Short mmCIF file of C-alpha atoms in Angstrom, two decimals:
data_model
loop_
_atom_site.label_atom_id
_atom_site.label_comp_id
_atom_site.label_asym_id
_atom_site.label_seq_id
_atom_site.Cartn_x
_atom_site.Cartn_y
_atom_site.Cartn_z
CA MET A 84 111.09 112.49 157.22
CA ASN A 85 112.40 115.54 155.69
CA PRO A 86 111.98 114.96 151.33
CA LEU A 87 114.57 115.69 149.12
CA SER A 88 115.89 119.07 148.51
CA SER A 89 116.07 120.27 144.67
CA THR A 90 119.76 121.39 144.30
CA ALA A 91 121.20 123.01 140.99
CA ARG A 92 123.70 119.30 141.51
CA THR A 93 120.41 116.68 142.22
CA ARG A 94 117.82 118.31 139.77
CA LEU A 95 117.84 115.40 136.86
CA GLY A 96 118.10 117.10 134.01
CA ARG A 97 116.51 113.75 131.57
CA TYR A 98 113.80 111.80 132.60
CA PRO A 99 112.53 113.81 136.09
CA GLU A 100 109.25 112.01 136.00
CA ARG A 101 112.26 109.67 137.60
CA SER A 102 113.30 110.70 140.62
CA SER A 103 111.49 110.69 143.74
CA ALA A 104 111.60 113.45 146.58
CA ASP A 105 110.88 110.93 149.50
CA ARG A 106 113.91 110.11 151.64
CA SER A 107 112.81 106.97 152.89
CA VAL A 108 113.70 105.52 148.73
CA LEU A 109 117.00 106.91 149.71
CA HIS A 110 117.17 105.00 152.56
CA GLU A 111 116.30 101.47 151.30
CA ILE A 112 118.30 102.10 147.77
CA LEU A 113 121.81 103.53 149.79
CA ASP A 114 120.56 99.96 153.08
CA ASP A 115 119.65 97.58 149.26
CA GLY A 116 123.91 98.20 148.65
CA MET A 117 128.06 96.33 148.84
CA ILE A 118 129.34 98.42 147.11
CA CYS A 119 129.63 102.61 146.01
CA HIS A 120 131.70 104.46 143.89
CA LEU A 121 132.89 107.35 145.29
CA GLY A 122 133.71 110.68 142.50
CA LEU A 123 136.31 113.09 143.33
CA VAL A 124 138.21 114.97 141.28
CA VAL A 125 142.06 115.25 141.27
CA ASN A 126 144.46 117.81 139.72
CA GLY A 127 141.17 118.98 137.95
CA SER A 128 140.68 115.60 136.41
CA PRO A 129 137.55 113.03 138.09
CA ARG A 130 138.66 109.71 140.22
CA VAL A 131 135.39 107.01 140.59
CA LEU A 132 136.33 104.33 142.85
CA PRO A 133 134.78 101.50 144.34
CA THR A 134 134.39 101.13 148.27
CA GLY A 135 132.45 99.93 151.32
CA TYR A 136 130.23 102.31 152.86
CA GLY A 137 127.05 101.84 155.82
CA ARG A 138 124.50 104.03 156.84
CA LEU A 139 123.08 105.09 159.97
CA ASP A 140 119.90 108.40 159.57
CA ASP A 141 121.03 111.02 157.72
CA THR A 142 124.73 109.96 157.45
CA LEU A 143 126.94 108.38 154.82
CA TYR A 144 130.05 106.31 156.03
CA ILE A 145 132.66 105.42 153.50
CA HIS A 146 135.47 103.17 153.77
CA GLY A 147 138.07 105.65 152.58
CA SER A 148 141.13 104.21 153.08
CA THR A 149 141.74 104.13 149.03
CA GLY A 150 141.10 107.16 147.53
CA ALA A 151 141.60 109.59 150.65
CA SER A 152 145.73 110.26 150.04
CA SER A 153 143.81 113.25 147.55
CA LEU A 154 140.75 113.80 150.32
CA MET A 155 143.68 114.73 153.35
CA GLU A 156 145.41 116.86 150.72
CA GLY A 157 144.70 120.67 150.90
CA PRO A 158 141.90 121.66 151.78
CA ALA A 159 138.08 120.37 152.00
CA GLN A 160 137.04 119.31 149.56
CA ASP A 161 132.64 118.17 147.78
CA ILE A 162 132.79 114.74 146.42
CA CYS A 163 129.94 112.79 145.04
CA VAL A 164 129.23 108.60 146.00
CA THR A 165 127.03 106.81 143.61
CA VAL A 166 124.84 103.59 144.74
CA THR A 167 123.27 101.36 141.25
CA HIS A 168 121.34 98.87 140.92
CA LEU A 169 121.44 97.09 138.38
CA ASP A 170 117.39 94.96 138.21
CA GLY A 171 116.78 94.59 134.70
CA ILE A 172 117.45 94.67 130.98
CA VAL A 173 114.48 95.99 129.21
CA LEU A 174 113.90 94.11 126.06
CA ALA A 175 112.30 96.62 124.01
CA ARG A 176 110.74 95.87 120.18
CA SER A 177 112.82 98.85 118.87
CA LEU A 178 116.90 99.45 119.96
CA PHE A 179 116.37 102.89 120.77
CA HIS A 180 113.73 101.73 123.74
CA HIS A 181 115.79 98.99 125.08
CA SER A 182 117.07 100.73 128.20
CA ILE A 183 117.86 99.77 131.75
CA ASN A 184 115.66 99.31 135.34
CA TYR A 185 117.78 100.66 137.92
CA ARG A 186 117.87 102.48 141.23
CA SER A 187 121.00 105.16 142.08
CA ALA A 188 121.60 107.31 144.49
CA VAL A 189 123.65 109.68 143.96
CA ILE A 190 124.84 112.47 147.07
CA TYR A 191 127.14 115.39 146.90
CA GLY A 192 128.72 116.66 149.55
CA THR A 193 132.25 117.75 151.87
CA PRO A 194 132.63 114.60 154.00
CA ARG A 195 134.16 115.14 157.19
CA LEU A 196 137.19 112.65 158.43
CA LEU A 197 136.54 110.84 161.52
CA ASP A 198 138.38 109.52 164.43
CA GLY A 199 137.91 108.29 167.80
CA ASP A 200 134.48 106.35 168.62
CA ASP A 201 133.12 107.98 165.58
CA LYS A 202 135.63 106.25 163.63
CA LEU A 203 134.61 102.85 165.37
CA THR A 204 131.03 103.69 164.78
CA GLY A 205 131.12 103.82 160.78
CA LEU A 206 133.42 100.80 160.86
CA ARG A 207 130.91 98.50 162.47
CA ALA A 208 127.71 100.57 160.01
CA ILE A 209 130.73 99.51 156.78
CA THR A 210 131.55 96.08 157.81
CA GLU A 211 127.56 95.69 159.18
CA GLN A 212 126.57 96.73 155.51
CA LEU A 213 129.36 94.21 153.49
CA ALA A 214 128.61 91.40 156.33
CA PRO A 215 125.76 92.12 158.68
CA GLY A 216 126.33 90.33 161.91
CA GLN A 217 129.96 89.91 161.98
CA TRP A 218 131.19 92.38 163.74
CA ASP A 219 129.31 90.31 166.62
CA VAL A 220 132.00 88.05 166.05
CA ALA A 221 134.95 88.46 164.54
CA ARG A 222 138.28 89.54 166.40
CA ARG A 223 138.00 93.47 167.10
CA PRO A 224 140.36 95.65 165.29
CA THR A 225 142.92 96.90 168.16
CA ARG A 226 144.42 100.42 168.07
CA LYS A 227 146.42 100.62 165.31
CA GLU A 228 144.56 98.77 162.55
CA MET A 229 141.75 101.44 163.32
CA ALA A 230 145.28 103.64 162.61
CA GLY A 231 145.50 102.47 159.30
CA VAL A 232 141.80 102.77 158.26
CA THR A 233 140.50 106.30 157.04
CA VAL A 234 136.91 106.31 157.09
CA LEU A 235 134.81 109.66 156.08
CA ALA A 236 131.23 110.58 157.15
CA LEU A 237 129.22 112.07 154.21
CA SER A 238 126.20 114.12 155.03
CA LEU A 239 122.40 112.52 153.27
CA ASP A 240 121.72 115.81 152.94
CA GLU A 241 122.31 116.75 148.84
CA ALA A 242 121.17 113.76 147.48
CA SER A 243 118.66 112.51 144.26
CA VAL A 244 116.99 109.36 143.51
CA LYS A 245 116.21 107.92 140.00
CA ILE A 246 114.69 105.37 139.12
CA ARG A 247 113.34 103.13 135.89
CA GLN A 248 111.71 100.01 136.42
CA GLY A 249 108.49 98.28 135.34
CA PRO A 250 108.16 97.05 130.87
CA PRO A 251 109.35 98.86 127.39
CA SER A 252 108.70 101.81 125.85
CA ASP A 253 108.14 101.43 122.91
CA ASP A 254 105.76 103.57 120.50
CA ASP A 255 102.72 102.61 119.28
CA PRO A 256 103.70 101.08 115.51
CA ASP A 257 105.94 99.12 117.29
CA HIS A 258 103.17 96.84 119.11
CA ASP A 259 102.47 95.46 115.42
CA LEU A 260 106.31 94.08 115.02
CA ASP A 261 107.44 90.68 115.50
CA VAL A 262 109.64 90.78 118.46
CA TRP A 263 109.37 89.82 121.99
CA ALA A 264 109.65 92.74 124.57
CA GLY A 265 110.24 92.37 127.99
CA VAL A 266 112.34 92.51 131.03
CA LEU A 267 115.10 90.38 131.83
CA PRO A 268 115.71 90.69 135.96
CA VAL A 269 119.27 90.48 136.98
CA HIS A 270 119.72 90.43 140.39
CA GLN A 271 122.80 90.42 143.46
CA ALA A 272 122.89 86.66 144.50
CA PHE A 273 125.29 84.45 146.61
CA GLY A 274 126.78 80.82 146.07
CA ALA A 275 128.09 78.25 148.75
CA PRO A 276 130.59 79.82 151.35
CA ASP A 277 134.12 78.96 150.58
CA PRO A 278 135.78 78.08 153.40
CA ASP A 279 139.65 79.60 154.11
CA PRO A 280 142.36 76.76 153.35
CA LEU A 281 143.85 78.02 156.71
CA LEU A 282 139.94 77.61 158.69
CA ARG A 283 140.79 75.07 161.65
CA SER A 284 138.31 72.10 161.24
CA GLY A 285 134.86 72.00 163.14
CA ILE A 286 134.68 75.54 162.76
CA PRO A 287 130.44 74.76 161.04
CA VAL A 288 128.53 77.65 158.71
CA PRO A 289 127.00 79.93 161.44
CA GLY A 290 123.46 81.41 160.37
CA HIS A 291 123.88 84.95 158.94
CA ILE A 292 126.41 83.65 156.09
CA ALA A 293 124.37 80.32 155.72
CA ARG A 294 121.35 82.77 155.21
CA ARG A 295 122.13 84.59 152.85
CA VAL A 296 123.10 82.51 149.92
CA THR A 297 120.55 82.01 147.32
CA SER A 298 121.45 79.80 144.93
CA MET B 277 148.94 94.07 122.31
CA ASN B 278 150.10 96.60 123.80
CA PRO B 279 150.39 96.05 128.18
CA LEU B 280 148.22 98.73 129.91
CA SER B 281 150.65 102.10 130.55
CA SER B 282 151.40 103.37 134.66
CA THR B 283 151.14 107.14 134.56
CA ALA B 284 149.96 108.50 137.09
CA ARG B 285 147.18 108.71 137.98
CA THR B 286 146.26 105.13 136.56
CA ARG B 287 149.60 103.62 138.98
CA LEU B 288 147.84 102.70 142.47
CA GLY B 289 149.18 103.64 145.62
CA ARG B 290 147.55 101.58 147.41
CA TYR B 291 147.71 97.19 146.84
CA PRO B 292 150.58 97.79 144.28
CA GLU B 293 150.36 93.72 143.52
CA ARG B 294 146.02 93.42 143.07
CA SER B 295 147.25 95.38 139.78
CA SER B 296 148.00 93.97 136.28
CA ALA B 297 148.79 95.32 133.39
CA ASP B 298 147.88 92.97 130.85
CA ARG B 299 145.86 94.58 128.37
CA SER B 300 143.69 91.47 127.86
CA VAL B 301 143.20 91.99 131.53
CA LEU B 302 141.47 95.11 130.84
CA HIS B 303 139.17 93.91 128.40
CA GLU B 304 137.88 90.65 129.97
CA ILE B 305 136.60 93.15 132.87
CA LEU B 306 135.24 95.49 130.47
CA ASP B 307 133.59 92.49 128.85
CA ASP B 308 132.31 90.47 131.92
CA GLY B 309 129.73 94.97 132.64
CA MET B 310 126.70 95.62 131.95
CA ILE B 311 126.81 99.01 133.60
CA CYS B 312 129.85 101.23 134.13
CA HIS B 313 129.86 104.59 136.55
CA LEU B 314 131.03 108.02 134.10
CA GLY B 315 132.65 110.61 136.67
CA LEU B 316 132.92 114.04 135.51
CA VAL B 317 134.06 117.58 136.46
CA VAL B 318 130.66 119.62 136.84
CA ASN B 319 131.33 123.01 137.97
CA GLY B 320 134.44 121.97 139.65
CA SER B 321 132.15 119.12 142.02
CA PRO B 322 132.71 115.68 140.80
CA ARG B 323 129.98 114.12 139.52
CA VAL B 324 129.04 109.46 139.34
CA LEU B 325 127.02 109.00 136.96
CA PRO B 326 125.69 105.56 136.16
CA THR B 327 125.40 104.45 132.37
CA GLY B 328 125.89 101.50 129.24
CA TYR B 329 128.49 101.29 127.81
CA GLY B 330 130.54 98.97 125.01
CA ARG B 331 134.48 97.83 123.96
CA LEU B 332 135.62 97.23 120.78
CA ASP B 333 139.19 96.39 120.26
CA ASP B 334 140.34 99.32 122.77
CA THR B 335 137.87 102.23 121.87
CA LEU B 336 135.35 101.92 124.79
CA TYR B 337 131.58 103.65 123.15
CA ILE B 338 129.46 104.78 126.33
CA HIS B 339 126.08 105.95 126.14
CA GLY B 340 126.68 109.25 127.28
CA SER B 341 123.32 111.13 126.84
CA THR B 342 122.96 110.89 131.62
CA GLY B 343 125.80 113.02 131.41
CA ALA B 344 125.95 114.22 128.29
CA SER B 345 125.12 118.25 128.89
CA SER B 346 127.89 119.42 130.80
CA LEU B 347 129.81 116.94 128.58
CA MET B 348 129.44 119.07 125.75
CA GLU B 349 129.38 122.62 127.76
CA GLY B 350 132.57 124.28 126.85
CA PRO B 351 135.94 122.65 125.91
CA ALA B 352 137.07 119.04 125.64
CA GLN B 353 137.29 117.99 128.83
CA ASP B 354 138.80 114.47 130.53
CA ILE B 355 136.38 111.85 132.10
CA CYS B 356 137.01 108.41 134.18
CA VAL B 357 134.96 105.51 134.07
CA THR B 358 135.00 102.47 135.72
CA VAL B 359 133.44 98.97 136.34
CA THR B 360 133.43 96.72 139.17
CA HIS B 361 132.00 93.91 139.39
CA LEU B 362 131.39 92.66 142.98
CA ASP B 363 133.05 88.50 143.37
CA GLY B 364 132.59 87.91 146.74
CA ILE B 365 132.82 89.04 150.25
CA VAL B 366 135.55 88.04 151.63
CA LEU B 367 135.05 86.99 156.09
CA ALA B 368 138.32 87.54 157.88
CA ARG B 369 138.10 86.25 161.63
CA SER B 370 139.28 89.63 162.64
CA LEU B 371 136.86 92.48 160.91
CA PHE B 372 140.77 94.52 160.49
CA HIS B 373 140.69 91.61 157.61
CA HIS B 374 136.93 91.85 156.23
CA SER B 375 137.72 92.90 152.48
CA ILE B 376 135.53 92.30 149.15
CA ASN B 377 136.85 90.04 146.62
CA TYR B 378 136.24 92.08 143.31
CA ARG B 379 138.19 93.07 139.37
CA SER B 380 137.83 97.07 138.58
CA ALA B 381 138.75 98.35 135.68
CA VAL B 382 139.91 103.09 135.62
CA ILE B 383 139.84 104.37 132.28
CA TYR B 384 141.18 108.47 131.96
CA GLY B 385 140.86 110.26 129.11
CA THR B 386 139.04 113.23 126.85
CA PRO B 387 136.16 111.78 124.81
CA ARG B 388 135.66 112.33 121.44
CA LEU B 389 132.04 112.67 121.21
CA LEU B 390 130.16 110.11 118.18
CA ASP B 391 128.14 110.98 114.52
CA GLY B 392 127.21 109.28 111.86
CA ASP B 393 128.85 105.57 110.96
CA ASP B 394 130.92 105.49 114.14
CA LYS B 395 128.00 107.12 116.11
CA LEU B 396 125.78 103.41 114.93
CA THR B 397 128.88 101.34 115.56
CA GLY B 398 128.75 102.68 119.03
CA LEU B 399 125.23 102.00 119.60
CA ARG B 400 125.92 98.53 118.30
CA ALA B 401 128.24 98.14 120.65
CA ILE B 402 126.79 99.56 123.58
CA THR B 403 123.74 97.42 122.93
CA GLU B 404 125.57 94.56 122.74
CA GLN B 405 127.30 94.53 125.92
CA LEU B 406 123.71 94.72 127.20
CA ALA B 407 120.95 92.78 125.02
CA PRO B 408 123.77 90.67 123.61
CA GLY B 409 121.63 89.06 119.91
CA GLN B 410 119.27 92.13 119.96
CA TRP B 411 121.26 93.73 117.33
CA ASP B 412 120.00 91.41 114.70
CA VAL B 413 116.47 91.44 115.76
CA ALA B 414 114.40 94.50 116.95
CA ARG B 415 113.81 97.08 114.94
CA ARG B 416 117.01 100.04 113.70
CA PRO B 417 117.11 102.91 114.95
CA THR B 418 116.07 105.71 112.64
CA ARG B 419 117.68 109.12 112.13
CA LYS B 420 115.71 111.00 114.40
CA GLU B 421 115.26 108.41 116.57
CA MET B 422 120.00 108.67 116.48
CA ALA B 423 119.37 112.37 116.49
CA GLY B 424 118.48 111.95 120.12
CA VAL B 425 121.00 109.62 121.58
CA THR B 426 124.85 110.88 122.64
CA VAL B 427 127.68 108.09 121.76
CA LEU B 428 131.35 108.70 123.10
CA ALA B 429 134.35 107.40 122.32
CA LEU B 430 137.48 106.47 124.62
CA SER B 431 140.79 105.20 124.10
CA LEU B 432 141.47 103.07 125.75
CA ASP B 433 145.47 103.88 126.75
CA GLU B 434 145.20 105.00 130.33
CA ALA B 435 143.96 102.74 132.49
CA SER B 436 144.24 100.12 135.25
CA VAL B 437 143.06 97.33 136.25
CA LYS B 438 142.85 96.38 140.27
CA ILE B 439 141.90 92.98 141.55
CA ARG B 440 141.34 90.86 144.66
CA GLN B 441 141.05 87.22 144.74
CA GLY B 442 141.69 84.01 147.36
CA PRO B 443 140.54 83.74 150.53
CA PRO B 444 141.15 85.98 153.53
CA SER B 445 144.43 87.81 155.06
CA ASP B 446 144.55 87.14 158.65
CA ASP B 447 147.35 87.28 160.68
CA ASP B 448 149.16 84.26 161.99
CA PRO B 449 148.11 84.68 165.76
CA ASP B 450 143.84 85.16 164.97
CA HIS B 451 143.94 81.65 162.63
CA ASP B 452 144.21 79.75 165.79
CA LEU B 453 140.57 81.83 166.91
CA ASP B 454 137.04 80.08 167.22
CA VAL B 455 135.03 82.18 163.67
CA TRP B 456 134.70 80.66 160.67
CA ALA B 457 136.32 82.58 157.80
CA GLY B 458 135.35 82.17 154.08
CA VAL B 459 134.56 83.89 151.17
CA LEU B 460 131.13 84.08 150.12
CA PRO B 461 130.83 84.94 146.97
CA VAL B 462 129.39 87.59 144.76
CA HIS B 463 127.53 86.73 141.45
CA GLN B 464 124.84 88.73 139.09
CA ALA B 465 121.87 86.42 137.90
CA PHE B 466 118.95 86.94 135.42
CA GLY B 467 116.14 85.37 135.77
CA ALA B 468 113.04 84.43 134.01
CA PRO B 469 111.90 87.21 131.74
CA ASP B 470 109.16 89.21 131.92
CA PRO B 471 107.39 89.54 129.00
CA ASP B 472 105.89 93.34 128.54
CA PRO B 473 101.71 93.28 129.40
CA LEU B 474 101.46 94.42 125.50
CA LEU B 475 102.69 91.96 123.72
CA ARG B 476 101.48 90.46 121.20
CA SER B 477 100.31 86.58 121.52
CA GLY B 478 102.50 83.65 120.31
CA ILE B 479 106.51 85.60 120.18
CA PRO B 480 108.31 83.07 121.94
CA VAL B 481 111.29 84.80 124.57
CA PRO B 482 113.70 83.64 122.37
CA GLY B 483 116.56 80.74 122.66
CA HIS B 484 119.12 84.23 122.92
CA ILE B 485 117.34 85.46 125.73
CA ALA B 486 115.95 82.43 127.17
CA ARG B 487 120.24 80.96 127.73
CA ARG B 488 120.99 84.14 130.58
CA VAL B 489 118.56 83.33 132.73
CA THR B 490 120.13 81.46 135.59
CA SER B 491 117.54 81.01 138.15
#
């Protein structure tokens, strides 16, 4: 795999040691997420909207229905897509060194609006990212339904990752303080599946959904 | 409390029934979060960065150190701050109606760069949002440390909230399908606190941290 390229936009100004040029790290961060934050410029102002996404190789597919009206007006324009995992709260002895453990990916580029088979491929990637296993069990979209969905493709050519992990980085003299220090781990958890009140009787929760439950 | 105002930027184009004009709902969504996504325009392109924040009344305080260099260059400029909670994965009988249950807040405005007492107030709000109780136990920032932090204040005047909750909205004919449908709840969970390897012996995990553990 090619390493991540360094451009003016993807070079980290702050804490450059937290970056990684390893493309497989980018893939892992993206594959671990369920929603991204899509950044657009609308009438000169930034707009940030949460939406679904999926990845295949070095293409990111984005559910664009929320933000797409402004993307489809006028000429092709740059977007920014950010995926962030909050992994822990870093509790230091000094307030200054309080921090978060996280993994984030930031991708820049000009998206392509998909149609036909490409659009179906993208929608499948987005669905499987959020709800793995569902593509094979749920009713497939009709032609009319497909027309009501916007799917964008964004190359992973211009991307950066930033990671902070590990204990707090207190200054040496603070190690003597009588203050607890460490990390409070944070993770996303799945509760017990809540059946649709309209669910027909006798349909059990399928294994691919039940297996995700963590509590 | 004043209701949320409706502007061209905050009016929802899609699913307007998912919006709320209730300012207390905006406050709840913000108070439930730990990180936001900060959107900027840099050289005409959008940039979206995760960062910490806090709220007091109708002011949002943002830890601006990551994105602030571009904010401090040139004239005052608009930003967009988005906070999103993923509450559930909506598993429908049809792929078209797969969705997410979520609560999101989107705030637009031109931030003020804080200093002096205002900056300390903002930093305290940001710290207490991420690590409630720590302001009173950890070492306070020195003058030099304060100079190394950027804190922005953003009014909550121009904001919108969007919420989807509840079961899938399958089309009537699909209710007969032999496919499980419902919601897989998602929440953020806290693991067992992981002490700093450099922690002095005999310092127990304080109650305000231990009480957050969910698993």
